[in-house]
Amino acid sequence: DVKVTQSSRYLVKRTGEKVFLECVQDMDHENMFWYRQDPGLGLRLIYFSYDVKMKEKGDIPEGYSVSREKKERFSLILESASTNQTSMYLCASSHQRNTQYFGPGTRLTVL
Amino acid sequence: AQKITQTQPGMFVQEKEAVTLDCTYDTSDQSYGLFWYKQPSSGEMIFLIYQGSYDEQNATEGRYSLNFQKARKSANLVISASQLGDSAMYFCAMRGSAGNTPLVFGKGTRLSVIA
């Protein structure tokens, strides 16, 4: 079974803090994705990566950066967290053009 | 560019009844894939079913089937014999033909199964 794990299920941070969200997959997938999910807006793509050290901007990259130093790990970084980044963050991975498999999600609250 | 439209924000269904969740898509690609995911209140997105644009048969996975009508650009999810555990958000998604492009998701339909 594909397994995608995320470092935290719930996270509370303060405005201005640097926040790291970690995602690890164990299926040797090339592609990894970060989405945020907000009520009424569905899933919006923040960044994705199709190889180690490669990254592509999604629909809403502003205020975020990513890092992919190893194939299995894709990190989302909030350089200076703001209250409008309070959201559910979902990581996913896929092999080439196949099905995306998701992690359990991280509910981030920025106070 | 791809676009997914789910017009039903919420639906109710009686336990043991069948329910259809609507999904229409827009793309100029000839080769594409369509997906359905389930998201229970716990938050995890669970893959349910996949349909390729060149698949001749409608996809089926247990109680889930995908009613694929290519000419109408629709890919409706049919859940048979609904169970209380089917209560969740359901998302339709698609991927085009170009490289490793991410999925494009609809805004989802919230399904509530009533005992």
Short mmCIF file of C-alpha atoms in Angstrom, two decimals:
data_model
loop_
_atom_site.label_atom_id
_atom_site.label_comp_id
_atom_site.label_asym_id
_atom_site.label_seq_id
_atom_site.Cartn_x
_atom_site.Cartn_y
_atom_site.Cartn_z
CA ASP A 1 0.00 0.00 0.00
CA VAL A 2 1.08 3.53 -0.76
CA LYS A 3 1.82 5.50 2.36
CA VAL A 4 2.09 9.26 2.52
CA THR A 5 2.74 10.72 5.94
CA GLN A 6 2.70 14.30 7.15
CA SER A 7 4.62 15.50 10.17
CA SER A 8 1.67 16.86 12.14
CA ARG A 9 -2.10 16.46 12.09
CA TYR A 10 -2.64 19.72 13.98
CA LEU A 11 -0.33 22.70 14.31
CA VAL A 12 -0.73 26.07 16.01
CA LYS A 13 1.74 28.86 15.23
CA ARG A 14 2.00 32.57 15.81
CA THR A 15 2.05 35.30 13.17
CA GLY A 16 5.54 35.84 11.82
CA GLU A 17 6.88 32.41 12.75
CA LYS A 18 8.64 30.25 10.18
CA VAL A 19 6.67 27.05 9.69
CA PHE A 20 7.82 23.75 8.21
CA LEU A 21 5.36 21.13 7.00
CA GLU A 22 6.97 17.82 6.14
CA CYS A 23 5.66 15.14 3.82
CA VAL A 24 7.19 11.71 3.27
CA GLN A 25 6.14 8.97 0.84
CA ASP A 26 7.42 5.43 0.75
CA MET A 27 6.60 4.40 -2.84
CA ASP A 28 9.50 5.95 -4.74
CA HIS A 29 7.12 8.34 -6.52
CA GLU A 30 8.67 11.00 -8.71
CA ASN A 31 5.91 13.54 -8.24
CA MET A 32 4.91 15.26 -5.03
CA PHE A 33 2.35 18.00 -4.43
CA TRP A 34 1.24 20.48 -1.80
CA TYR A 35 -2.37 21.71 -1.70
CA ARG A 36 -4.31 23.87 0.66
CA GLN A 37 -8.00 23.33 1.24
CA ASP A 38 -10.43 25.98 2.41
CA PRO A 39 -14.23 25.76 2.75
CA GLY A 40 -15.96 26.64 -0.51
CA LEU A 41 -12.69 26.89 -2.44
CA GLY A 42 -11.82 23.23 -2.83
CA LEU A 43 -8.21 22.16 -3.22
CA ARG A 44 -5.75 24.69 -4.53
CA LEU A 45 -2.28 23.72 -5.67
CA ILE A 46 0.57 25.56 -3.97
CA TYR A 47 3.68 23.85 -5.40
CA PHE A 48 4.63 20.57 -6.96
CA SER A 49 7.83 18.73 -7.72
CA TYR A 50 8.51 16.10 -10.37
CA ASP A 51 12.04 15.27 -9.32
CA VAL A 52 14.59 15.86 -6.61
CA LYS A 53 15.57 19.53 -6.37
CA MET A 54 12.92 20.43 -8.96
CA LYS A 55 9.87 22.53 -8.16
CA GLU A 56 7.05 24.19 -10.02
CA LYS A 57 4.67 26.89 -8.83
CA GLY A 58 1.05 26.01 -8.59
CA ASP A 59 -1.93 28.33 -8.47
CA ILE A 60 -1.20 30.04 -5.15
CA PRO A 61 2.56 29.99 -4.38
CA GLU A 62 2.74 33.43 -2.76
CA GLY A 63 3.93 33.27 0.82
CA TYR A 64 5.21 29.70 0.47
CA SER A 65 8.38 27.95 -0.58
CA VAL A 66 9.28 24.28 -0.91
CA SER A 67 12.26 22.01 -0.64
CA ARG A 68 12.91 18.59 -2.12
CA GLU A 69 16.38 17.37 -1.23
CA LYS A 70 15.46 13.68 -1.26
CA LYS A 71 13.01 11.84 -3.46
CA GLU A 72 10.80 10.69 -0.61
CA ARG A 73 10.49 14.02 1.19
CA PHE A 74 8.79 17.26 0.15
CA SER A 75 8.70 20.16 2.58
CA LEU A 76 6.42 23.18 2.53
CA ILE A 77 7.77 26.30 4.20
CA LEU A 78 5.85 29.33 5.36
CA GLU A 79 8.58 31.94 5.65
CA SER A 80 6.55 34.25 7.88
CA ALA A 81 3.20 32.79 8.80
CA SER A 82 0.13 34.99 8.54
CA THR A 83 -3.43 34.47 9.74
CA ASN A 84 -4.67 34.05 6.16
CA GLN A 85 -2.53 30.92 5.92
CA THR A 86 -4.73 29.19 8.47
CA SER A 87 -5.94 26.21 6.47
CA MET A 88 -5.82 22.48 5.87
CA TYR A 89 -2.66 21.45 4.04
CA LEU A 90 -2.62 18.25 2.02
CA CYS A 91 0.40 16.53 0.54
CA ALA A 92 0.16 14.00 -2.29
CA SER A 93 2.47 11.87 -4.41
CA SER A 94 2.17 10.01 -7.70
CA HIS A 95 4.14 7.87 -10.09
CA GLN A 96 4.33 9.61 -13.46
CA ARG A 97 0.77 10.33 -14.62
CA ASN A 98 -0.91 7.87 -12.30
CA THR A 99 -3.21 8.33 -9.35
CA GLN A 100 -2.25 10.84 -6.69
CA TYR A 101 -2.20 9.47 -3.15
CA PHE A 102 -2.72 11.82 -0.26
CA GLY A 103 -1.45 12.11 3.26
CA PRO A 104 -3.75 12.64 6.26
CA GLY A 105 -3.46 16.44 6.11
CA THR A 106 -2.23 19.08 8.55
CA ARG A 107 -4.68 21.55 10.04
CA LEU A 108 -2.63 24.69 10.60
CA THR A 109 -3.87 27.56 12.73
CA VAL A 110 -1.94 30.83 12.72
CA LEU A 111 -2.78 33.11 15.64
CA ALA B 1 -6.39 24.07 -19.41
CA GLN B 2 -8.68 21.69 -17.60
CA LYS B 3 -11.74 22.59 -15.58
CA ILE B 4 -13.98 20.50 -13.35
CA THR B 5 -17.48 21.53 -12.32
CA GLN B 6 -19.44 19.94 -9.51
CA THR B 7 -22.81 21.66 -9.32
CA GLN B 8 -24.18 19.97 -6.20
CA PRO B 9 -22.75 21.53 -3.03
CA GLY B 10 -24.66 19.07 -0.86
CA MET B 11 -26.83 15.99 -1.24
CA PHE B 12 -28.85 13.70 0.99
CA VAL B 13 -29.55 10.04 0.37
CA GLN B 14 -31.38 7.39 2.32
CA GLU B 15 -29.35 4.47 3.57
CA LYS B 16 -29.34 1.53 1.10
CA GLU B 17 -30.40 3.77 -1.79
CA ALA B 18 -28.21 4.61 -4.79
CA VAL B 19 -26.96 8.15 -5.37
CA THR B 20 -25.35 9.93 -8.31
CA LEU B 21 -22.85 12.73 -7.83
CA ASP B 22 -22.44 14.95 -10.86
CA CYS B 23 -19.19 16.00 -12.49
CA THR B 24 -18.64 17.77 -15.77
CA TYR B 25 -15.28 18.63 -17.21
CA ASP B 26 -13.76 20.78 -19.88
CA THR B 27 -10.57 20.05 -21.77
CA SER B 28 -9.17 20.25 -25.25
CA ASP B 29 -6.93 17.22 -24.68
CA GLN B 30 -7.76 13.96 -26.43
CA SER B 31 -6.11 11.85 -23.76
CA TYR B 32 -7.02 12.54 -20.14
CA GLY B 33 -7.92 10.83 -16.90
CA LEU B 34 -10.80 11.34 -14.49
CA PHE B 35 -10.70 10.55 -10.78
CA TRP B 36 -13.01 10.53 -7.81
CA TYR B 37 -11.84 11.00 -4.23
CA LYS B 38 -13.67 10.74 -0.92
CA GLN B 39 -12.80 12.96 2.04
CA PRO B 40 -14.35 11.93 5.37
CA SER B 41 -14.42 14.32 8.30
CA SER B 42 -10.96 13.09 9.34
CA GLY B 43 -9.56 15.00 6.36
CA GLU B 44 -7.68 12.39 4.39
CA MET B 45 -8.39 12.21 0.66
CA ILE B 46 -9.14 8.63 -0.35
CA PHE B 47 -8.87 7.57 -3.99
CA LEU B 48 -12.04 5.78 -5.17
CA ILE B 49 -12.06 5.25 -8.92
CA TYR B 50 -10.34 6.17 -12.19
CA GLN B 51 -11.54 6.43 -15.79
CA GLY B 52 -9.27 6.94 -18.77
CA SER B 53 -10.60 8.86 -21.75
CA TYR B 54 -9.95 5.94 -24.07
CA ASP B 55 -11.42 3.29 -21.77
CA GLU B 56 -14.37 1.72 -23.52
CA GLN B 57 -16.00 0.40 -20.38
CA ASN B 58 -17.22 2.47 -17.46
CA ALA B 59 -14.99 1.98 -14.44
CA THR B 60 -16.32 0.01 -11.49
CA GLU B 61 -14.87 -0.52 -8.00
CA GLY B 62 -17.13 -2.37 -5.62
CA ARG B 63 -20.13 -0.14 -4.87
CA TYR B 64 -18.65 2.72 -6.90
CA SER B 65 -19.11 3.12 -10.61
CA LEU B 66 -18.29 5.94 -12.93
CA ASN B 67 -20.90 6.89 -15.52
CA PHE B 68 -18.63 8.26 -18.26
CA GLN B 69 -20.32 10.10 -21.11
CA LYS B 70 -17.55 11.46 -23.28
CA ALA B 71 -19.71 13.42 -25.71
CA ARG B 72 -21.38 15.22 -22.82
CA LYS B 73 -18.08 15.60 -20.95
CA SER B 74 -19.52 14.15 -17.83
CA ALA B 75 -18.08 11.67 -15.33
CA ASN B 76 -20.69 11.08 -12.67
CA LEU B 77 -20.00 8.90 -9.65
CA VAL B 78 -22.68 6.38 -8.75
CA ILE B 79 -22.67 4.90 -5.26
CA SER B 80 -24.95 1.92 -4.88
CA ALA B 81 -26.51 0.73 -1.61
CA SER B 82 -25.41 3.80 0.38
CA GLN B 83 -24.05 3.28 3.87
CA LEU B 84 -23.74 5.69 6.78
CA GLY B 85 -19.97 5.58 6.32
CA ASP B 86 -20.37 7.06 2.86
CA SER B 87 -21.15 10.44 4.41
CA ALA B 88 -18.23 12.61 3.27
CA MET B 89 -17.07 15.20 0.76
CA TYR B 90 -16.55 13.83 -2.73
CA PHE B 91 -14.20 15.42 -5.23
CA CYS B 92 -13.99 14.90 -8.95
CA ALA B 93 -10.60 15.56 -10.57
CA MET B 94 -8.94 15.29 -13.92
CA ARG B 95 -5.53 15.26 -15.49
CA GLY B 96 -4.66 16.22 -19.03
CA SER B 97 -2.20 14.65 -21.40
CA ALA B 98 0.80 16.90 -20.86
CA GLY B 99 3.65 15.46 -18.83
CA ASN B 100 3.49 15.26 -15.06
CA THR B 101 0.77 17.85 -14.66
CA PRO B 102 -1.12 17.93 -11.36
CA LEU B 103 -4.76 17.04 -11.00
CA VAL B 104 -7.39 19.74 -11.29
CA PHE B 105 -10.13 19.36 -8.68
CA GLY B 106 -13.74 20.39 -8.52
CA LYS B 107 -15.09 22.15 -5.43
CA GLY B 108 -16.68 18.98 -4.12
CA THR B 109 -20.09 17.66 -3.10
CA ARG B 110 -20.99 16.92 0.50
CA LEU B 111 -22.97 13.70 0.73
CA SER B 112 -25.02 12.93 3.81
CA VAL B 113 -26.47 9.45 4.23
CA ILE B 114 -29.59 9.30 6.37
CA ALA B 115 -30.58 6.24 8.38
#
